[in-house]
Coordinates of C-alpha atoms and ligand atoms in Angstrom, one line a residue:
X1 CA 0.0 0.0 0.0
X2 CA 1.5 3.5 -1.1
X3 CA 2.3 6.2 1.6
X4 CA 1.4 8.8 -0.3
X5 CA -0.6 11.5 1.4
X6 CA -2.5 14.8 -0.3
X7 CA 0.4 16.5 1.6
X8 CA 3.1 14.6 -0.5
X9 CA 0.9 15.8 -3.8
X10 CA 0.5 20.0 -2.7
X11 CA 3.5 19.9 -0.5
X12 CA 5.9 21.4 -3.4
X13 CA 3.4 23.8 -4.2
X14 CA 3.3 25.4 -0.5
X15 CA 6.7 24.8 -0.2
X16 CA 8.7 27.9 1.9
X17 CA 12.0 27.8 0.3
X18 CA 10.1 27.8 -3.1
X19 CA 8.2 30.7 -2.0
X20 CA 10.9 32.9 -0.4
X21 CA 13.8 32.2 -3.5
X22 CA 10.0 33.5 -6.0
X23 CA 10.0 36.3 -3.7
X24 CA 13.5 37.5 -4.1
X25 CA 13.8 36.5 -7.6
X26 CA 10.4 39.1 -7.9
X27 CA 11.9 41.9 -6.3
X28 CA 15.1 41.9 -7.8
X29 CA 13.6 41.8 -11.3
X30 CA 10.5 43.8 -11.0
X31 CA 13.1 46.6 -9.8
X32 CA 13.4 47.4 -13.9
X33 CA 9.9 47.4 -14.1
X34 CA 8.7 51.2 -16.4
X35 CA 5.3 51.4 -14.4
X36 CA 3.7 49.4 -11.4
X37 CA 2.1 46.4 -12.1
X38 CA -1.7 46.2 -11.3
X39 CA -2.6 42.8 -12.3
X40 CA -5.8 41.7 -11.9
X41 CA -6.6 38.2 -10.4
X42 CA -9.9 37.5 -12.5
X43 CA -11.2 34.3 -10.1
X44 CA -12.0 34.4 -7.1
X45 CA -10.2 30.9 -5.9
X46 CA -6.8 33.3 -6.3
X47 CA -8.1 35.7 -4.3
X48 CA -8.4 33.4 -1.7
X49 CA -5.2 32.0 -1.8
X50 CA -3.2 35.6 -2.3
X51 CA -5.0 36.7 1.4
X52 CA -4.7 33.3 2.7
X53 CA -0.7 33.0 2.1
X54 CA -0.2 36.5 2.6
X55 CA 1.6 37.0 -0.9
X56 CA 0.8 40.6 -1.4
X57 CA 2.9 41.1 1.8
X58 CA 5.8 39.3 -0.4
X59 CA 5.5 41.6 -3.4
X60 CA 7.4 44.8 -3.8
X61 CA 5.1 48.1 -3.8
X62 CA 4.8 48.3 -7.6
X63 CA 3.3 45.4 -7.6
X64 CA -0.8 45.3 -6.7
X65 CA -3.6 42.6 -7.1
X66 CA -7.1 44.2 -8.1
X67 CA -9.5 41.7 -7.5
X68 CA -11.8 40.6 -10.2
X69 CA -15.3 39.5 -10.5
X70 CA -14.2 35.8 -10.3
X71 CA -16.8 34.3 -7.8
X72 CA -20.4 33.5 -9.3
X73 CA -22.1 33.6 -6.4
X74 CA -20.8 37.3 -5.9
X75 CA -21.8 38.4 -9.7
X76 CA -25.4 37.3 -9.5
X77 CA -27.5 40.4 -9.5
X78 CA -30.2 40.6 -7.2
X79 CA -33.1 39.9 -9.5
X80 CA -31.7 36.4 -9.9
X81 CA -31.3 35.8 -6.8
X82 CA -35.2 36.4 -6.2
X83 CA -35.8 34.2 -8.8
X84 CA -34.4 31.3 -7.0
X85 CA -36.8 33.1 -4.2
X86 CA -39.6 33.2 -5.5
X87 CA -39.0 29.6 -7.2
X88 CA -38.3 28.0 -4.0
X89 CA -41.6 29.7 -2.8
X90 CA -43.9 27.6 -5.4
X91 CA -46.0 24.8 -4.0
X92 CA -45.1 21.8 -5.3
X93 CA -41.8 22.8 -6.4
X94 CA -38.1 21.8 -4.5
X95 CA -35.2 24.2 -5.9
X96 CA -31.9 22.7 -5.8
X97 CA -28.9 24.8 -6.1
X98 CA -25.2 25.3 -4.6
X99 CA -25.1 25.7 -1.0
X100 CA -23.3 28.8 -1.2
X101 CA -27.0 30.1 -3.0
X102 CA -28.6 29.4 -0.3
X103 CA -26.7 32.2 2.3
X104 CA -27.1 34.9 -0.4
X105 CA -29.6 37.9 0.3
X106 CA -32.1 38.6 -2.3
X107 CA -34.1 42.3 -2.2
X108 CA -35.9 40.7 0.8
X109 CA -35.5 37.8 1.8
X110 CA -32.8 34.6 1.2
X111 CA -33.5 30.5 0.0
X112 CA -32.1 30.3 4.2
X113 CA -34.7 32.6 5.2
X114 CA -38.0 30.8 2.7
X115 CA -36.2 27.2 3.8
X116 CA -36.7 28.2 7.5
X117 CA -40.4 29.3 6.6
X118 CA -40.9 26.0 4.6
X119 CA -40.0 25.9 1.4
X120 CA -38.3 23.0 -0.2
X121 CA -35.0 24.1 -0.5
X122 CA -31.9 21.5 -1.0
X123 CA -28.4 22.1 -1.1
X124 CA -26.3 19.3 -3.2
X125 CA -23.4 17.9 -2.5
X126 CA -23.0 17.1 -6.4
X127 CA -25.0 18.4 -9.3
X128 CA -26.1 14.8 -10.2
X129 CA -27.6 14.4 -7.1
X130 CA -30.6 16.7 -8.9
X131 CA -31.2 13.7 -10.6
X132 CA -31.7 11.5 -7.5
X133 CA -34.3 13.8 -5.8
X134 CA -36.5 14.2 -9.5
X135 CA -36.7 10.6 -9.4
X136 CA -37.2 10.2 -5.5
X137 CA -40.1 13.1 -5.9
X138 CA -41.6 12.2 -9.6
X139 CA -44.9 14.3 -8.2
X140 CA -42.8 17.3 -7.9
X141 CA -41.2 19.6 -9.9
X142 CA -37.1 20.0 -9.4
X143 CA -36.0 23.2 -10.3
X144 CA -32.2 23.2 -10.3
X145 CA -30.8 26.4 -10.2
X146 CA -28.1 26.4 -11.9
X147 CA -24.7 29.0 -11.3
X148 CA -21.0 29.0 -12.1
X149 CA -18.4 30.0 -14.6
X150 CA -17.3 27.5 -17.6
X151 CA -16.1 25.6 -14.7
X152 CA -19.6 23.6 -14.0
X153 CA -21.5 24.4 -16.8
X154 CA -20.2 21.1 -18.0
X155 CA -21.5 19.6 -15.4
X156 CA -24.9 20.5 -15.9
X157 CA -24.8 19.8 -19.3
X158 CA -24.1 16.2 -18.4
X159 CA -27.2 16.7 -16.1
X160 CA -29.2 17.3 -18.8
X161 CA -27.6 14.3 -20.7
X162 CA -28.4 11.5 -18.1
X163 CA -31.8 13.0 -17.4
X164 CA -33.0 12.8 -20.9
X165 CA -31.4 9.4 -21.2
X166 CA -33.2 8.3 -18.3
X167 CA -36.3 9.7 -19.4
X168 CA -36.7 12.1 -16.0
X169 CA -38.8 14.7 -17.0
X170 CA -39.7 16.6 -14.2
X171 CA -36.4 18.7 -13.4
X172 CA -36.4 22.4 -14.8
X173 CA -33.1 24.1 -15.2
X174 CA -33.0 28.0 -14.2
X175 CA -29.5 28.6 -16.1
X176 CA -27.6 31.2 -14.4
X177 CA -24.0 29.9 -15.8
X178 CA -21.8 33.0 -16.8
X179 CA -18.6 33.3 -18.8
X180 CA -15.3 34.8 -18.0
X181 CA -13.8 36.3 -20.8
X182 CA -16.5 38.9 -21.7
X183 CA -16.5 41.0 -18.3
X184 CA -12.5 40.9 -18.8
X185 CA -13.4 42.6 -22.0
X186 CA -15.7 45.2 -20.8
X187 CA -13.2 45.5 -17.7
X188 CA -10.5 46.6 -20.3
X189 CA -13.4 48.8 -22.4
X190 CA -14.0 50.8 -19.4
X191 CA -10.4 51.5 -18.5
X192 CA -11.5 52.3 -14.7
X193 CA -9.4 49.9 -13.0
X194 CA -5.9 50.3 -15.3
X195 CA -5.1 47.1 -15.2
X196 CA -1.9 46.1 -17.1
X197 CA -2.0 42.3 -16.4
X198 CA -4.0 39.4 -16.0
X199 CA -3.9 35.9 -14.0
X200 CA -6.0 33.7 -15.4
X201 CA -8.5 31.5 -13.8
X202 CA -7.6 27.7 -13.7
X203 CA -11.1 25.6 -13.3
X204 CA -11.8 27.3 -16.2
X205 CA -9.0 27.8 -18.5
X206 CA -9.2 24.2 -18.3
X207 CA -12.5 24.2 -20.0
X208 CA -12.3 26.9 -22.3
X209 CA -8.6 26.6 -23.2
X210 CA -5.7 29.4 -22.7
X211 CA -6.4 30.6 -26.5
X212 CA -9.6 32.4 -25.3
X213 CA -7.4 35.2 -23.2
X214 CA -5.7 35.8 -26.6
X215 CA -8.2 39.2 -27.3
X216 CA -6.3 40.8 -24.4
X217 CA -3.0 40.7 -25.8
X218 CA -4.2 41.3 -29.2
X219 CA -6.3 44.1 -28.3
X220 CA -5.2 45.7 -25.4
X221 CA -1.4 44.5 -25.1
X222 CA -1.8 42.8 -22.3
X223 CA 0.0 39.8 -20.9
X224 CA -2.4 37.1 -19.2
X225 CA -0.8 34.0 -17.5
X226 CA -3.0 31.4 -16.4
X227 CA -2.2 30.2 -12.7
X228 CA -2.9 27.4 -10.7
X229 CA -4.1 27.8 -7.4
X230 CA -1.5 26.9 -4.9
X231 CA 0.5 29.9 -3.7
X232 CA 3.9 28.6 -5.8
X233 CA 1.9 28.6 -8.7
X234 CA 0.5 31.9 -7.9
X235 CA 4.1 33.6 -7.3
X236 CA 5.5 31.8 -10.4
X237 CA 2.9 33.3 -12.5
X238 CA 3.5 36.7 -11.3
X239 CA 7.6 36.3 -12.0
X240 CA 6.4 35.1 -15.2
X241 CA 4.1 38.5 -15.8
X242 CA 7.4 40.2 -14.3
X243 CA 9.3 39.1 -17.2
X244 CA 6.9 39.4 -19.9
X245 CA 6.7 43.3 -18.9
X246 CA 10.2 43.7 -19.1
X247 CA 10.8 41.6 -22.7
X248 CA 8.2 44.0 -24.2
X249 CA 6.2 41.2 -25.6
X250 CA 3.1 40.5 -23.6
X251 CA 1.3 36.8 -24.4
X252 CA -0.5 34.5 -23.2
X253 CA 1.1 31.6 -21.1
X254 CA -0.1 28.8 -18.9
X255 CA 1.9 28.5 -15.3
X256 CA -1.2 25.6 -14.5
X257 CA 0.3 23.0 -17.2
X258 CA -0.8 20.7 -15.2
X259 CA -4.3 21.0 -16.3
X260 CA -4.5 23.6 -18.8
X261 CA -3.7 23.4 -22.4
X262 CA -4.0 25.9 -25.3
X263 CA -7.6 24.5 -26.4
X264 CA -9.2 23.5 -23.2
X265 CA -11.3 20.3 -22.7
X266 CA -13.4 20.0 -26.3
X267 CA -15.6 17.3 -25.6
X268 CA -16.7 19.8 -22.4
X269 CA -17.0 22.5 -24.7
X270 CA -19.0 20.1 -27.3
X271 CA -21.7 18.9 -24.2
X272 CA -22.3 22.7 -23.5
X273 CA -22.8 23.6 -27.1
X274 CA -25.3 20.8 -27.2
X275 CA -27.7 22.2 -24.5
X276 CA -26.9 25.5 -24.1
X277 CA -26.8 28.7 -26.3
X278 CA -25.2 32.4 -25.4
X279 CA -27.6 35.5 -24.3
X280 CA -27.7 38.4 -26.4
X281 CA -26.8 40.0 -22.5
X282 CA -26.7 39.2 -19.3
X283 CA -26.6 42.0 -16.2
X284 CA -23.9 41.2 -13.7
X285 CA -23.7 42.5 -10.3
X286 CA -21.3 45.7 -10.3
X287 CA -20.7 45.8 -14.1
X288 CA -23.9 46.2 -15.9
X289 CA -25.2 44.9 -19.0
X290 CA -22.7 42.4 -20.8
X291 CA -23.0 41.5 -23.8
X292 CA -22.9 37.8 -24.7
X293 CA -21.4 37.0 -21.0
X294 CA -23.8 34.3 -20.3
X295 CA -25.6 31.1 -21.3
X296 CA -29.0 29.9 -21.7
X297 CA -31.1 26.6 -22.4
X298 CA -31.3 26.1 -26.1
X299 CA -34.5 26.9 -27.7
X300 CA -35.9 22.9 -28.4
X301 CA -35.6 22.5 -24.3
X302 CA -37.8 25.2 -24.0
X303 CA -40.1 23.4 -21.9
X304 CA -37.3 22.3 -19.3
X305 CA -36.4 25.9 -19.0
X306 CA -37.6 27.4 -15.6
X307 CA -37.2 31.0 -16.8
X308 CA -40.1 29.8 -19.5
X309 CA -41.9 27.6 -17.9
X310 CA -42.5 30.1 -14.4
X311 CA -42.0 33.2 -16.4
X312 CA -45.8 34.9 -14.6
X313 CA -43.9 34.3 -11.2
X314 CA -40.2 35.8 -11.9
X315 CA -39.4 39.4 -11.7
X316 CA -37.6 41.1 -14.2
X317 CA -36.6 44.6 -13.0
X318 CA -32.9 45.2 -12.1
X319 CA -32.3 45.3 -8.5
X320 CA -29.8 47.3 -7.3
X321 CA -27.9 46.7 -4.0
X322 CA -27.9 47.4 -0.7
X323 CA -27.1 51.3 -0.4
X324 CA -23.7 50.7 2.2
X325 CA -22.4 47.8 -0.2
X326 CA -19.7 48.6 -2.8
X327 CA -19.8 44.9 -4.0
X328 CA -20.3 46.2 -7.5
X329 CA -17.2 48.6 -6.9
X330 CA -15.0 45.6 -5.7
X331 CA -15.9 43.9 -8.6
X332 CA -14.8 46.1 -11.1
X333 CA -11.8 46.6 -9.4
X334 CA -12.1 50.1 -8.1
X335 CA -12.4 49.7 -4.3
X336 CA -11.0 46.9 -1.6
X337 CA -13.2 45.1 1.1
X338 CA -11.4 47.4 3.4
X339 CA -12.6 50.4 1.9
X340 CA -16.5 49.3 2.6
X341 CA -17.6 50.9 6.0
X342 CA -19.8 48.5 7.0
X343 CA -17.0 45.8 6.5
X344 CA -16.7 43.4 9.6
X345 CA -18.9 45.5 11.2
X346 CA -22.8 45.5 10.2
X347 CA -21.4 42.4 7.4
X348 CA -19.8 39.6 8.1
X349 CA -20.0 36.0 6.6
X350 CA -22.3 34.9 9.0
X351 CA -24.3 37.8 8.7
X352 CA -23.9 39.1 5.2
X353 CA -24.7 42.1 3.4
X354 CA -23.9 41.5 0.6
X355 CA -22.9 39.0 -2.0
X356 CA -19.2 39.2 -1.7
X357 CA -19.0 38.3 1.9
X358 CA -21.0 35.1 1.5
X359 CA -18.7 32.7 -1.2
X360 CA -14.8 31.6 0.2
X361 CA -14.4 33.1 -3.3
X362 CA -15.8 36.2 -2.7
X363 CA -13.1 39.2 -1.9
X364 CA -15.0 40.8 1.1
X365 CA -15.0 36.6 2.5
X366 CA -11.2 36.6 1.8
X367 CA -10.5 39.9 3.4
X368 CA -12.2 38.8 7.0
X369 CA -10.6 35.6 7.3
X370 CA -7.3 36.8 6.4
X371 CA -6.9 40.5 6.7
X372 CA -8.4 42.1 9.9
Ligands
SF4_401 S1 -14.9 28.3 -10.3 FE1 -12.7 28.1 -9.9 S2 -11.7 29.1 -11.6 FE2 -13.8 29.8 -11.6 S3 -13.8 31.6 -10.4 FE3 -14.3 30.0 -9.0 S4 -12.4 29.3 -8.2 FE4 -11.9 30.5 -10.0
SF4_402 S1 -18.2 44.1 3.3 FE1 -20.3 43.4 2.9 S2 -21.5 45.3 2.5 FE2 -19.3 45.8 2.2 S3 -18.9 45.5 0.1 FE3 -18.4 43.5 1.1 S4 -20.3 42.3 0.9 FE4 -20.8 44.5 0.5

């Protein structure tokens, strides 16, 4: 029997003397840098791990992480949220959805707060698990709310593939699955945030390939390496952003070769493209009105799509958040947990305001745990 551990596997990539020669190697190079480095972590897993391993401490000043909107959960805009609400709320019906969902606030009330009062309101584990309670409850109607970046969209793609197989017919899919290259893009449009450099996210650059960053050096000359998440990976990609900067000749590479390839996974891509179609727009939490940033159900599984089928029920009006929250600020990169008033105070994760403090992805989450 081996005595391999899941230390032994992420061992090298927290390693100290890794970290500390990454450090040096940092400063000493990004002394030559011509203007500070702003690079923007786009998902919200780095986030976690930059507060967590305290690696903006490690940088030299001309070096600054703006955090991105990389945490679904945190980019949902309020409407949505109340459609899970109001969903939840219909007799007959159990929503399923990630438990993170279940935390968030809507405009007034949460899936925690309807659960308490009685609605059927089930967390999973796994997102094929929405196929063991349709068929435990075939007099019901499943409604699985469905969120994430390319990362699980696959997933509920193969959802949809074993439920049709299996002839289950009584799950609805409320498709809130967003994309991550389009709010980069209007991130750059806007110009706001100045951002000079990217890390890529790794869940799902390992979906969608490395060659979909290639629009930001193309367009907007800037260099984009995709990380892993461990906080060696996270410090090597940075060196490697160093160096880029200082050859002139910004690209796109992949740190997180591990998993990560220049195409991403196609059959992945292939299941998605089967069941799912992109919006003309989609509104995200903090920056607007995207267009083509999201997915929906294509048009023949129109009567499997909850936004269809419940349409007299759902609200449609944009709602905006609460007044002390600058969620939508963080988000784009203009502001820092910190800089929120109410921050630790009035929100915490236990008691959130806002989105951002409820996900471990989400910045203001991040910021409490590691940086009071
Ligand atoms: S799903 Fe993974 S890659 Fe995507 S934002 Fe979350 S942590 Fe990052
Ligand atoms: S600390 Fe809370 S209220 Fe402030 S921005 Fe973050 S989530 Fe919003």
């Amino acid at each position: 029997m081996s005595d391999l551990t899941l230390k032994d596997l992420y061992f090298k990539f927290r390693d100290p003397t890794a970290m500390k020669t990454l450090a040096e190697l940092i400063r000493k190079e990004a002394k030559d840098l011509k203007e500070p480095m702003r690079v923007m972590e786009i998902c919200g897993g780095h986030t976690h791990t930059i507060m967590k391993y305290g690696i903006k401490q490690l940088l030299p000043d001309n070096i600054e992480f703006i955090h991105g909107p990389g945490c679904p959960v945190c980019v949902m805009p309020k409407e949505r949220i109340d459609h899970a609400i109001e969903l939840a709320k219909q007799e007959g019906v159990i929503l399923a959805t990630l438990g993170d969902m279940i935390r968030v606030p809507g405009s007034k009330s949460s899936l925690a707060k309807v659960r308490a009062e009685g609605a059927d309101v089930r967390p999973l584990h796994s997102t094929l698990d929405v196929l063991k309670i349709a068929k435990e409850n075939p007099d019901k109607k499943v409604v699985f709310f469905a969120i994430g970046f390319e990362t699980t969209t696959p997933m509920t793609a193969a959802l949809m593939e074993r439920a049709f197989k299996e002839g289950v017919k009584n799950i609805y899919y409320h498709i809130n699955h967003v994309l991550v290259p389009p709010p980069m893009r209007a991130i750059m449009d806007s110009g706001e945030a100045k951002i000079n450099a990217f890390i890529g996210p790794s869940h799902v650059s390992v979906i969608i390939g490395a060659k979909s960053y290639q629009f930001l050096v193309d367009r907007y000359n800037t260099p984009v390496v995709v990380a892993g998440f461990e906080p060696v990976d996270v410090m090597e990609s940075i060196l490697m952003l160093v160096r880029q900067k200082l050859k002139g000749e910004p690209k796109v590479e992949i740190q997180y070769k591990r998993a990560t390839t220049w195409d991403g996974n196609v059959l992945a891509q292939k299941m998605i493209d089967k069941y799912m179609d992109v919006r003309d727009s989609f509104r995200w939490r903090g920056l607007g009105d995207i267009p083509k940033s999201a997915l929906k159900l294509r048009e023949e599984y129109a009567e499997f799509d909850a936004e269809k089928v419940f349409a007299d029920i759902l609200p449609n009006e944009p709602i905006d958040d609460h007044k002390l929250c600058i969620c939508g600020q963080i988000l784009r990169g203009l502001a820092k947990p910190t800089d929120c008033k109410v921050f630790g105070s009035a929100c915490t994760p236990s008691s959130p305001l806002g989105s951002c403090m409820v996900s471990d992805e989400g910045a203001c989450n991040a910021y409490y745990r590691y940086a009071r």
